[in-house]
Tab-separated table of C-alpha atoms in Angstrom:
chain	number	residue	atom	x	y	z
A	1	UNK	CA	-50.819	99.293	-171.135
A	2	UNK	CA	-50.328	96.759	-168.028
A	3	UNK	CA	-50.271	98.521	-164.619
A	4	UNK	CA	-46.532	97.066	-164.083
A	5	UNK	CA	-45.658	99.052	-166.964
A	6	UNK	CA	-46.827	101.912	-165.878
A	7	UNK	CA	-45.885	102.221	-162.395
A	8	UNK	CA	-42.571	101.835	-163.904
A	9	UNK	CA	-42.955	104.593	-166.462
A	10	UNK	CA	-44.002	106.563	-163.583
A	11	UNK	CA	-40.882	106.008	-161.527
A	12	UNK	CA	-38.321	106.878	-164.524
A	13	UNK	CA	-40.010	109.927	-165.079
A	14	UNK	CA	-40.298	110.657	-161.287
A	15	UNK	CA	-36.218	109.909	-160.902
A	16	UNK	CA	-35.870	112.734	-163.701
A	17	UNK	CA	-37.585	115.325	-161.522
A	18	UNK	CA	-35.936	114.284	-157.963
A	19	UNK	CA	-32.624	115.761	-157.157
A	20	UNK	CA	-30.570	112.812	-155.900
A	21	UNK	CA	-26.914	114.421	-155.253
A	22	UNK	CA	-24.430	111.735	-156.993
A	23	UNK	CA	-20.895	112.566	-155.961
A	24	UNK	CA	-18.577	112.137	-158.923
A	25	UNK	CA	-14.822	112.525	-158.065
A	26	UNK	CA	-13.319	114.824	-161.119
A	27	UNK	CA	-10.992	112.655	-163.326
A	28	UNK	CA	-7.610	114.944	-162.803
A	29	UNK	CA	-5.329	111.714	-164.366
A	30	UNK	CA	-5.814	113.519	-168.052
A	31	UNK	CA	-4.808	116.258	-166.574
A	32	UNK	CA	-2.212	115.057	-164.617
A	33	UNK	CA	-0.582	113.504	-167.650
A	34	UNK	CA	-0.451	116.638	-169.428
A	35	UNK	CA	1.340	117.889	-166.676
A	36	UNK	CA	3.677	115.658	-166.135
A	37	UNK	CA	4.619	115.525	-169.881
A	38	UNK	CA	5.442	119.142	-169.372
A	39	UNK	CA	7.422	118.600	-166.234
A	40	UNK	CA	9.852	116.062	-168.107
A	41	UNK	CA	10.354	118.614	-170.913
A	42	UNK	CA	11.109	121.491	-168.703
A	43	UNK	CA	13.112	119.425	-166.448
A	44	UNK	CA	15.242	117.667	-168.981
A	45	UNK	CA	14.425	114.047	-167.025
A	46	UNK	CA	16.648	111.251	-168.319
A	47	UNK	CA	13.926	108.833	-168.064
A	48	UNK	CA	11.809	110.524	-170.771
A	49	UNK	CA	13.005	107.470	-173.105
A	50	UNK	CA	12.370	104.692	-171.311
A	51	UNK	CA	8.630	103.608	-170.388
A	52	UNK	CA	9.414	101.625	-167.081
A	53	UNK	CA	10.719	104.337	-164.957
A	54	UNK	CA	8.496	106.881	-166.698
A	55	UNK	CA	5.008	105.216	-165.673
A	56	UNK	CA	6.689	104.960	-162.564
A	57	UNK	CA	8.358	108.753	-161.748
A	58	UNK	CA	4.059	109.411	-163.153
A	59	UNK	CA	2.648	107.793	-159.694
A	60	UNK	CA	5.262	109.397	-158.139
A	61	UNK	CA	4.929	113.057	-159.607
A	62	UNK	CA	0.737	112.025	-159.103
A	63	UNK	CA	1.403	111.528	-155.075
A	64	UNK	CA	3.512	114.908	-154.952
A	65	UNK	CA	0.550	117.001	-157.123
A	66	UNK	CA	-2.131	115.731	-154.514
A	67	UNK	CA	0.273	116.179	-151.541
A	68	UNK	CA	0.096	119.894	-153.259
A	69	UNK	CA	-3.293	120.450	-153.145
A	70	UNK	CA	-3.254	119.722	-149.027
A	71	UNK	CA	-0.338	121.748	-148.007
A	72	UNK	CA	-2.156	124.805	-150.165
A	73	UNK	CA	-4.989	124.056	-148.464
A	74	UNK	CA	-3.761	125.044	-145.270
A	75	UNK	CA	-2.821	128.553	-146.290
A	76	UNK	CA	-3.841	130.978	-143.601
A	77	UNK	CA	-2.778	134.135	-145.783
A	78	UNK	CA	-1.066	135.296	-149.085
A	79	UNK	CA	2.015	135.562	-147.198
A	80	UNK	CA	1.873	131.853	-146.335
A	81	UNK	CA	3.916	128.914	-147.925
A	82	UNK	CA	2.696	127.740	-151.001
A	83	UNK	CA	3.637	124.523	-153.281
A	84	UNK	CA	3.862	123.394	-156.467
A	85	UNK	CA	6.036	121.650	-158.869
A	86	UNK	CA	9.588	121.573	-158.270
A	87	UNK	CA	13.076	119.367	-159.717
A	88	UNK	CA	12.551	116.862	-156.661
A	89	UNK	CA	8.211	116.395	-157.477
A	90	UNK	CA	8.777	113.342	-159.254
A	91	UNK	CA	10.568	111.272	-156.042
A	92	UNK	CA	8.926	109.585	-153.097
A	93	UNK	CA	9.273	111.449	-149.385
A	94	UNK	CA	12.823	108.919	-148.934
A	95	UNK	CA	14.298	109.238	-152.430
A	96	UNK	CA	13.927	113.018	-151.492
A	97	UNK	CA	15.901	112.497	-148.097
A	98	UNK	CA	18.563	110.594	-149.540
A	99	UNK	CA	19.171	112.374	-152.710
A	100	UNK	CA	18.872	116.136	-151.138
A	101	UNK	CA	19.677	115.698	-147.687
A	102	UNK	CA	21.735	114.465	-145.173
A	103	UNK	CA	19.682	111.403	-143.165
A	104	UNK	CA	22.760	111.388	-140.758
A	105	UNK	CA	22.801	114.936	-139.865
A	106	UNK	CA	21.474	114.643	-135.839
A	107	UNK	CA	24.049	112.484	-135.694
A	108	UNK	CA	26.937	113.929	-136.499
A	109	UNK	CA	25.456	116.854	-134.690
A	110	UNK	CA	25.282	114.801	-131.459
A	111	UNK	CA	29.092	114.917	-131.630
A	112	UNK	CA	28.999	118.542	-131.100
A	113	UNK	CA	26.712	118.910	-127.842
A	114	UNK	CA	29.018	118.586	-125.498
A	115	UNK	CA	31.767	120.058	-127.241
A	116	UNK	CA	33.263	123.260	-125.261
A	117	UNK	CA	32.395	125.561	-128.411
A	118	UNK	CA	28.532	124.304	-128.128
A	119	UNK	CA	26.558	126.549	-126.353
A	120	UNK	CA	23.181	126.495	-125.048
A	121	UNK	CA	20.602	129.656	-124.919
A	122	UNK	CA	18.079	129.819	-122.060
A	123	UNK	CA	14.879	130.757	-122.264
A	124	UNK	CA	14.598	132.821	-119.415
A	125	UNK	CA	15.312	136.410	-120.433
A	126	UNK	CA	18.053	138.873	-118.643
A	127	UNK	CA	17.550	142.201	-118.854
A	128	UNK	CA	20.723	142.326	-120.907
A	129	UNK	CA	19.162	140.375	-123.422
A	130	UNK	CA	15.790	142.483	-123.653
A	131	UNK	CA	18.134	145.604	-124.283
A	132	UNK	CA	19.949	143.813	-127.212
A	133	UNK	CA	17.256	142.410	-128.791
A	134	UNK	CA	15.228	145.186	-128.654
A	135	UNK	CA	17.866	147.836	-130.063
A	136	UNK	CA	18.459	145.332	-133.629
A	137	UNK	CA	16.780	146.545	-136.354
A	138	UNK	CA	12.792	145.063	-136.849
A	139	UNK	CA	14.154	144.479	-140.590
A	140	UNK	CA	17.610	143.212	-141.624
A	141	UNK	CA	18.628	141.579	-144.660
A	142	UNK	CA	23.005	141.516	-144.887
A	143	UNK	CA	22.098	141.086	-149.058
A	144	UNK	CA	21.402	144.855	-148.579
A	145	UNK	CA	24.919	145.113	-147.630
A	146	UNK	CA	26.691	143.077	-150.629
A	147	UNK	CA	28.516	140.707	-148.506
A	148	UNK	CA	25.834	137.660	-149.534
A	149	UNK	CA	27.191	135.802	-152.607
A	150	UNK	CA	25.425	134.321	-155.300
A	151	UNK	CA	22.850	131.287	-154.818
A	152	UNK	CA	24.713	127.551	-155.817
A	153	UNK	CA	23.440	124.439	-156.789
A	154	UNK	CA	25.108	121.166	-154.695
A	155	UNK	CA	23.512	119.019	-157.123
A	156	UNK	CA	22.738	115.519	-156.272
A	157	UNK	CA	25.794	116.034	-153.990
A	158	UNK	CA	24.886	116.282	-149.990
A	159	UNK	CA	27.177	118.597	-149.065
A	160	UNK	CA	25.050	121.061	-147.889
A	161	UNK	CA	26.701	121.947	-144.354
A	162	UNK	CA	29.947	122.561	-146.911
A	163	UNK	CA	27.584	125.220	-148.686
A	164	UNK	CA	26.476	127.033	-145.955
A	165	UNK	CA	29.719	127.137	-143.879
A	166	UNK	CA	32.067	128.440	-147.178
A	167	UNK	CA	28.914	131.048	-147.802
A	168	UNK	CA	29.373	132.006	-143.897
A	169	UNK	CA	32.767	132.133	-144.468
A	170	UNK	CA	32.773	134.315	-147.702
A	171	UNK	CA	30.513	136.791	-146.075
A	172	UNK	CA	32.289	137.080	-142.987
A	173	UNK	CA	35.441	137.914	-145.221
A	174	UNK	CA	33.882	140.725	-147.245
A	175	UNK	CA	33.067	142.228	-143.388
A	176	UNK	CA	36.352	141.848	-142.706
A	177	UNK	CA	38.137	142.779	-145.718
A	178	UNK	CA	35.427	144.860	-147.830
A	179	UNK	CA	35.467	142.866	-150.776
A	180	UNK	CA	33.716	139.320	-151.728
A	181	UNK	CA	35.409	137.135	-153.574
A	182	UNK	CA	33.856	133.474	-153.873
A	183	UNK	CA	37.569	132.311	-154.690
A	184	UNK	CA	39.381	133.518	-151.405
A	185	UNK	CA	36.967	131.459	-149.353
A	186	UNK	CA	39.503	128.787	-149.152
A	187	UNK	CA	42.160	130.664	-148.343
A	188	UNK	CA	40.812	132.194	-145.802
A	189	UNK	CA	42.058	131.618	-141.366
A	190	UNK	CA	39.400	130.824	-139.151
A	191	UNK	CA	39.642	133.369	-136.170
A	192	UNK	CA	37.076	131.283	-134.048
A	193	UNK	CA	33.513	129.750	-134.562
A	194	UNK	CA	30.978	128.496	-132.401
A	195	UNK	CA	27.616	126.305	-132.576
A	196	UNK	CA	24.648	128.007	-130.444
A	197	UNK	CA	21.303	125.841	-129.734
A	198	UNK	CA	18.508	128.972	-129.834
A	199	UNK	CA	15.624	126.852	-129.091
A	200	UNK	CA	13.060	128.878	-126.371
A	201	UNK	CA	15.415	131.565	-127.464
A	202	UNK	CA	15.012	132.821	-130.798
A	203	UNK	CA	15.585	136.543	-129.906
A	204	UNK	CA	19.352	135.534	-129.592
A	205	UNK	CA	19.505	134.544	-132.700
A	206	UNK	CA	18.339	137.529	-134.346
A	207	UNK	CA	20.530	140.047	-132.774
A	208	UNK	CA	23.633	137.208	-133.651
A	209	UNK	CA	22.430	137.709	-137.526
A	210	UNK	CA	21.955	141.234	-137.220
A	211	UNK	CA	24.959	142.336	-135.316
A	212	UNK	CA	27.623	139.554	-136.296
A	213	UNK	CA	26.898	138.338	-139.414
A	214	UNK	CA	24.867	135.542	-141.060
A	215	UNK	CA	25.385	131.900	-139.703
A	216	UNK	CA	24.567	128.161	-141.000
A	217	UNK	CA	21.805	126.414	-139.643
A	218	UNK	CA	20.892	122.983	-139.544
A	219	UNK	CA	17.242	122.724	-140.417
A	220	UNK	CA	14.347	120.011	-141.477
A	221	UNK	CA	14.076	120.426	-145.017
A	222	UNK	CA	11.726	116.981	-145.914
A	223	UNK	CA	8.370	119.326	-146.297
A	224	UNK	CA	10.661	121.388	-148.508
A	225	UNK	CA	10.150	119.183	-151.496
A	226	UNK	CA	7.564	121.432	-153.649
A	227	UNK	CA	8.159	124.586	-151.951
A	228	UNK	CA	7.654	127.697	-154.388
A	229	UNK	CA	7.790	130.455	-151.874
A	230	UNK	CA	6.251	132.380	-149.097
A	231	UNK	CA	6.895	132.020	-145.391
A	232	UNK	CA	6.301	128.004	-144.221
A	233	UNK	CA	4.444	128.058	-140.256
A	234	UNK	CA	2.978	124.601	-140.272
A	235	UNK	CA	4.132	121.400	-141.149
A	236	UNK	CA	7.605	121.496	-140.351
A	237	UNK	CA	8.997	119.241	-137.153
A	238	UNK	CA	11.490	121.064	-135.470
A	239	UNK	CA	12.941	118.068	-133.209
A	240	UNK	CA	17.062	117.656	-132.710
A	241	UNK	CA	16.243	113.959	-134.533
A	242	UNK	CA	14.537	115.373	-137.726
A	243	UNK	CA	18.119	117.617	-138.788
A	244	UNK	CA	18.445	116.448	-142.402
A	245	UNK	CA	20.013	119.908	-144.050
A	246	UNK	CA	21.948	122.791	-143.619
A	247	UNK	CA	20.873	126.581	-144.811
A	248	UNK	CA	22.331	130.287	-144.250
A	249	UNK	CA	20.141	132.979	-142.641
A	250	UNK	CA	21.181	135.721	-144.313
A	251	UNK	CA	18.470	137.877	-142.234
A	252	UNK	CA	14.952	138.520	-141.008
A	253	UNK	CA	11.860	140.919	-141.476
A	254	UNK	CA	9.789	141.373	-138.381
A	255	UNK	CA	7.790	144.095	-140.100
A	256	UNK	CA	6.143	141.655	-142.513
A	257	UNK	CA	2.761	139.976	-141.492
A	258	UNK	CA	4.346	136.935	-140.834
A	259	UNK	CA	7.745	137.492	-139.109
A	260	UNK	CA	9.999	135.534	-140.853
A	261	UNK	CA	13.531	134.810	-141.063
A	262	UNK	CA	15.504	135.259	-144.652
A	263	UNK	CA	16.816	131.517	-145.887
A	264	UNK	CA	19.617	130.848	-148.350
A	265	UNK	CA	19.228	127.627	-149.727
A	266	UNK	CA	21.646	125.421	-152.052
A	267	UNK	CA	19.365	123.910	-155.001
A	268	UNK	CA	20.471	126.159	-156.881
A	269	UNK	CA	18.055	129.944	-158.680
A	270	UNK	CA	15.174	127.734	-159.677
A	271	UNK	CA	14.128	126.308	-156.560
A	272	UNK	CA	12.204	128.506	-153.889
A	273	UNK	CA	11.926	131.999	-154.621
A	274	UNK	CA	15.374	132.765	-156.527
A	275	UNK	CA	17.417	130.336	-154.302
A	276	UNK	CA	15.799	131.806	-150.919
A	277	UNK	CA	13.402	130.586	-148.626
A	278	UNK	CA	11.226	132.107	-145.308
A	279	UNK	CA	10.537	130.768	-142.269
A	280	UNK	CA	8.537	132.009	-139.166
A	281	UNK	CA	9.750	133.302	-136.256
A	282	UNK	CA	9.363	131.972	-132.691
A	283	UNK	CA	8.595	128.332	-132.675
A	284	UNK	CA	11.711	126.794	-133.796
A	285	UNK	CA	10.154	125.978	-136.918
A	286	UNK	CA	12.282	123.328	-139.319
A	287	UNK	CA	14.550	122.723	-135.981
A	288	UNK	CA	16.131	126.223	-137.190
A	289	UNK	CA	17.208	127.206	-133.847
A	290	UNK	CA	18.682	123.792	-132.677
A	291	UNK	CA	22.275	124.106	-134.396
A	292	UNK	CA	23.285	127.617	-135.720
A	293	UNK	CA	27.287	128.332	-136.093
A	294	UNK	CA	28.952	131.165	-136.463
A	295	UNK	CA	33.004	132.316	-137.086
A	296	UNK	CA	35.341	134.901	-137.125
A	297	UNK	CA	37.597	135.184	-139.748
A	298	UNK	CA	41.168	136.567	-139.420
């Protein structure tokens, strides 16, 4: 046997023995397929029949299941936000805005700033305040009460801030009148209503929920897209300018390892947990202290 020959027998057998670390990314498109297969069936997706837009809602639906993986990633606790697989997984970040929310929103807000009903909570704390906020209850949830009615679904309509003001309205009624009926909302006089910016000031705006009533917020709802459930802390711009939907607190738990305010949303039982949603307390997360209105019904 030539020497060539067996220096190279040598170093093949050698190679066997060494322990060379080869990274091989895990092939997740089979996977990923199968999943998305069962995400048209469950979802009922009109595209199902035609190949075009289905390859295409696929990338899409690929880009939301690896957006998953990073926003679970960043779960400090099992009380934290987690995501999967929702109705809206199978649209890109803008089809999301414009088919669920409201891109205009700060700006029709803007036309409410300076309105004499718009007012603005300080930061700096009187001793008033400290005695309100700290005789509410640490838990509160007005569903406990049976003056919250049932979760809708607006659809691919935008009409969100509709939603949450008739809900506002229909629970404000049952205080008033001890009954809830989704049909009188309607019907109903407005007594008086206000819009309160709670930013720095968040203790406000739980003793307003727990001692007048639940109230509509306008919130940032773009990281919302494959929310399951649990309370969302990171991840979730709370500037004026990022107000792109509109959501009923219905109450807060303060008790819980992550304080967290109670969220009725408007897509309807299947999305969040049961129609609700959480988010934490105390850093304006979402932009859900920046608009919050509230009423009085006659």
């Amino acid at each position: 046997m030539e020497w060539r020959t067996v220096a190279l027998t040598v170093l093949v057998v050698s190679l066997c023995f060494l322990a060379i670390p080869i990274r091989v990314e895990p092939d997740t498109n089979n996977e990923d397929v199968k999943l998305f297969q069962n995400y048209v069936t469950r979802y009922n997706k009109s595209y199902k029949n035609n190949p075009t837009e289905y390859e295409e809602k696929f990338k899409r639906f690929q880009r939301s299941l690896r957006h998953i993986e990073k926003m679970n990633d960043l779960r400090s606790s099992q009380e934290s936000a987690y995501y999967g697989v929702t109705q809206y997984s199978d649209m890109t970040e803008n089809e999301f805005l414009a088919q669920a929310l409201v891109p205009d929103l700060p700006v029709r807000g803007e036309k409410h700033v300076n309105a004499p009903y718009h007012r603005l909570h300080h930061s700096q704390k009187s001793t008033n305040r400290v005695k309100r906020s700290a005789g509410i209850p640490s838990r509160f949830d007005w569903r406990d009460k049976g003056v919250v009615t049932a979760v809708r679904s607006q659809g691919s309509c935008g009409a969100c801030w509709a939603f949450s003001t008739v809900e506002v309205i229909e629970t404000m009624y049952a205080l008033k009148n001890g009954t809830l009926k989704m049909d009188q909302a309607f019907g109903v006089r407005i007594k008086s209503f206000a819009c309160d910016s709670f930013v720095d000031a968040e203790d406000e705006l739980l003793t307003t929920v727990a001692t007048h009533g639940p109230v509509a917020a306008a919130v940032n709802a773009l990281s919302w897209q494959n929310y399951l459930g649990g309370v969302i802390q990171y991840n979730c711009d709370g500037a004026f300018e990022s107000l792109n939907h509109a959501v009923q607190i219905v109450g807060y738990d303060q008790t819980a390892d992550i304080p967290h305010y109670i969220i009725k949303n408007s897509w309807g039982t299947n999305f969040g947990d049961k129609g609700y949603m959480y988010i934490g307390i105390g850093s304006n997360l979402c932009g859900i202290a920046n608009q919050v209105s509230s009423l009085d019904v006659l």
